[in-house]
Amino acid sequence: VIQDDVIVNQLSMAAIGIVLLLTFRSLTIPFILLACIKSSIYINLAVPYFTGEPLYYLSLLIINSIQLGATVDYGILFTEKYMKARKKAGRIDAAAEAIAEASPSILTSSGILFTGGTMLGGMSSVDIIRQLGFLVGRGALISAGMVVLVLPALLIIFDPLIGTTTMGSRFFRKNKRGWKVSSDENKELDEEYRDFVGLVDAESGVGGEKRGDIRESVRQRRRAGRVRGQQV
């Protein structure tokens, strides 16, 4: 019995971990997402223990696979929003933007799963089906809460490691002069810098401070152009 439980858990986590690895091309994100969702499963299974309700072994096997597979999508959606926002903002601002954008979809999906599960648990006269329905419904809410409340903190804490172990992350960062620029903006500024300087060779002996002053002038001109465009 115990061996079956171990095999089911290992196979389900390995399969989902491979999917996450290929999706995000990251060595760190799969472990963070699996840890978050697996913790919600443990919390869900702890409720019958503390309430004194007997837990069917079949319910244990099924909820381990169903909750992991059904609610990992919440973590994938949130992480995608975070990674996208992280290219143009700091990690705290990126987490706040990801919460604002992903929360409606996550809460809607978890609410539907919670409603369906609790209705099944409340209407069924078969004990194992009733228990499984309540486990699914409660697990959906717990997973949604973990993704919205705990996952942002994990992404912020492990942000430097994520940036290092993720292919093509190109996170928003500060340069040596303290200005916050993304990798894409750096490329755009380099192109505009060469046009703006004109007679000065960008590859010659222009000092770092001088280059920084010219790049800041380019940035101010771009912002002024955006403001004029919005006013028109």
PDB file of N, CA and C in Angstrom, residues 5 23 30 53 70-71 79 81 104-105 109 113 116 118-120 123 138 142 146 153 168 173 183 185 187 213 228:
ATOM      1  N   ASP A   5       1.561   4.280  -3.019  1.00  0.00           N
ATOM      2  CA  ASP A   5       1.469   5.725  -2.785  1.00  0.00           C
ATOM      3  C   ASP A   5       2.752   6.427  -3.210  1.00  0.00           C
ATOM      4  N   THR A  23       8.410  24.064 -20.258  1.00  0.00           N
ATOM      5  CA  THR A  23       7.602  25.272 -20.441  1.00  0.00           C
ATOM      6  C   THR A  23       8.402  26.527 -20.125  1.00  0.00           C
ATOM      7  N   PRO A  30      10.381  24.819 -11.686  1.00  0.00           N
ATOM      8  CA  PRO A  30       9.629  23.586 -11.400  1.00  0.00           C
ATOM      9  C   PRO A  30       9.639  23.197  -9.934  1.00  0.00           C
ATOM     10  N   GLU A  53     -11.711  12.600  11.076  1.00  0.00           N
ATOM     11  CA  GLU A  53     -12.446  11.878  10.038  1.00  0.00           C
ATOM     12  C   GLU A  53     -11.522  10.844   9.396  1.00  0.00           C
ATOM     13  N   ALA A  70      -4.560  19.403 -11.431  1.00  0.00           N
ATOM     14  CA  ALA A  70      -5.590  20.402 -11.740  1.00  0.00           C
ATOM     15  C   ALA A  70      -5.203  21.799 -11.290  1.00  0.00           C
ATOM     16  N   THR A  71      -4.471  21.904 -10.194  1.00  0.00           N
ATOM     17  CA  THR A  71      -4.186  23.240  -9.647  1.00  0.00           C
ATOM     18  C   THR A  71      -2.794  23.751  -9.967  1.00  0.00           C
ATOM     19  N   THR A  79       3.164  32.384 -12.612  1.00  0.00           N
ATOM     20  CA  THR A  79       4.584  32.506 -12.907  1.00  0.00           C
ATOM     21  C   THR A  79       4.817  33.129 -14.283  1.00  0.00           C
ATOM     22  N   LYS A  81       2.890  35.344 -15.723  1.00  0.00           N
ATOM     23  CA  LYS A  81       2.655  36.781 -15.547  1.00  0.00           C
ATOM     24  C   LYS A  81       3.847  37.442 -14.852  1.00  0.00           C
ATOM     25  N   PRO A 104      -7.866  37.154 -10.838  1.00  0.00           N
ATOM     26  CA  PRO A 104      -9.237  36.890 -11.298  1.00  0.00           C
ATOM     27  C   PRO A 104      -9.399  35.527 -11.955  1.00  0.00           C
ATOM     28  N   SER A 105      -8.480  35.145 -12.813  1.00  0.00           N
ATOM     29  CA  SER A 105      -8.582  33.847 -13.481  1.00  0.00           C
ATOM     30  C   SER A 105      -8.417  32.700 -12.490  1.00  0.00           C
ATOM     31  N   SER A 109     -11.425  29.981 -11.594  1.00  0.00           N
ATOM     32  CA  SER A 109     -11.239  28.552 -11.824  1.00  0.00           C
ATOM     33  C   SER A 109     -11.367  27.760 -10.529  1.00  0.00           C
ATOM     34  N   LEU A 113     -14.209  24.822  -9.400  1.00  0.00           N
ATOM     35  CA  LEU A 113     -13.814  23.498  -8.917  1.00  0.00           C
ATOM     36  C   LEU A 113     -14.307  23.271  -7.490  1.00  0.00           C
ATOM     37  N   GLY A 116     -18.182  22.613  -7.704  1.00  0.00           N
ATOM     38  CA  GLY A 116     -18.470  21.263  -8.194  1.00  0.00           C
ATOM     39  C   GLY A 116     -18.111  20.184  -7.186  1.00  0.00           C
ATOM     40  N   THR A 118     -17.741  20.419  -3.789  1.00  0.00           N
ATOM     41  CA  THR A 118     -18.576  20.436  -2.586  1.00  0.00           C
ATOM     42  C   THR A 118     -20.006  19.981  -2.885  1.00  0.00           C
ATOM     43  N   MET A 119     -20.520  20.292  -4.058  1.00  0.00           N
ATOM     44  CA  MET A 119     -21.853  19.805  -4.424  1.00  0.00           C
ATOM     45  C   MET A 119     -21.853  18.278  -4.540  1.00  0.00           C
ATOM     46  N   LEU A 120     -20.795  17.731  -5.140  1.00  0.00           N
ATOM     47  CA  LEU A 120     -20.688  16.282  -5.232  1.00  0.00           C
ATOM     48  C   LEU A 120     -20.593  15.653  -3.844  1.00  0.00           C
ATOM     49  N   MET A 123     -24.087  15.919  -1.995  1.00  0.00           N
ATOM     50  CA  MET A 123     -25.242  15.207  -2.548  1.00  0.00           C
ATOM     51  C   MET A 123     -25.036  13.700  -2.604  1.00  0.00           C
ATOM     52  N   ARG A 138     -12.142  21.547  -1.396  1.00  0.00           N
ATOM     53  CA  ARG A 138     -11.288  22.237  -0.430  1.00  0.00           C
ATOM     54  C   ARG A 138      -9.874  22.413  -0.973  1.00  0.00           C
ATOM     55  N   ILE A 142      -7.490  25.863  -1.301  1.00  0.00           N
ATOM     56  CA  ILE A 142      -6.188  25.923  -0.632  1.00  0.00           C
ATOM     57  C   ILE A 142      -5.079  26.186  -1.644  1.00  0.00           C
ATOM     58  N   MET A 146      -2.566  29.398  -1.796  1.00  0.00           N
ATOM     59  CA  MET A 146      -1.115  29.245  -1.776  1.00  0.00           C
ATOM     60  C   MET A 146      -0.466  29.956  -2.961  1.00  0.00           C
ATOM     61  N   ALA A 153       5.821  35.391  -2.718  1.00  0.00           N
ATOM     62  CA  ALA A 153       6.962  35.529  -1.803  1.00  0.00           C
ATOM     63  C   ALA A 153       8.104  34.609  -2.212  1.00  0.00           C
ATOM     64  N   GLY A 168      17.137  32.825 -21.237  1.00  0.00           N
ATOM     65  CA  GLY A 168      16.495  33.999 -21.812  1.00  0.00           C
ATOM     66  C   GLY A 168      15.650  34.785 -20.843  1.00  0.00           C
ATOM     67  N   ARG A 173      16.839  45.278 -14.383  1.00  0.00           N
ATOM     68  CA  ARG A 173      17.936  45.436 -13.440  1.00  0.00           C
ATOM     69  C   ARG A 173      18.415  46.872 -13.410  1.00  0.00           C
ATOM     70  N   SER A 183      17.026  44.572 -20.493  1.00  0.00           N
ATOM     71  CA  SER A 183      17.959  44.222 -21.564  1.00  0.00           C
ATOM     72  C   SER A 183      17.478  44.748 -22.902  1.00  0.00           C
ATOM     73  N   GLU A 185      15.585  47.395 -23.426  1.00  0.00           N
ATOM     74  CA  GLU A 185      15.747  48.848 -23.464  1.00  0.00           C
ATOM     75  C   GLU A 185      17.212  49.221 -23.658  1.00  0.00           C
ATOM     76  N   LYS A 187      19.356  47.668 -25.494  1.00  0.00           N
ATOM     77  CA  LYS A 187      19.631  47.554 -26.920  1.00  0.00           C
ATOM     78  C   LYS A 187      19.070  48.747 -27.677  1.00  0.00           C
ATOM     79  N   ASP A 213      25.803  60.001 -19.399  1.00  0.00           N
ATOM     80  CA  ASP A 213      25.080  61.268 -19.548  1.00  0.00           C
ATOM     81  C   ASP A 213      24.348  61.315 -20.881  1.00  0.00           C
ATOM     82  N   ARG A 228       4.347  63.823 -25.542  1.00  0.00           N
ATOM     83  CA  ARG A 228       3.763  64.621 -26.611  1.00  0.00           C
ATOM     84  C   ARG A 228       2.806  63.785 -27.446  1.00  0.00           C
TER      85      ARG A 228
END
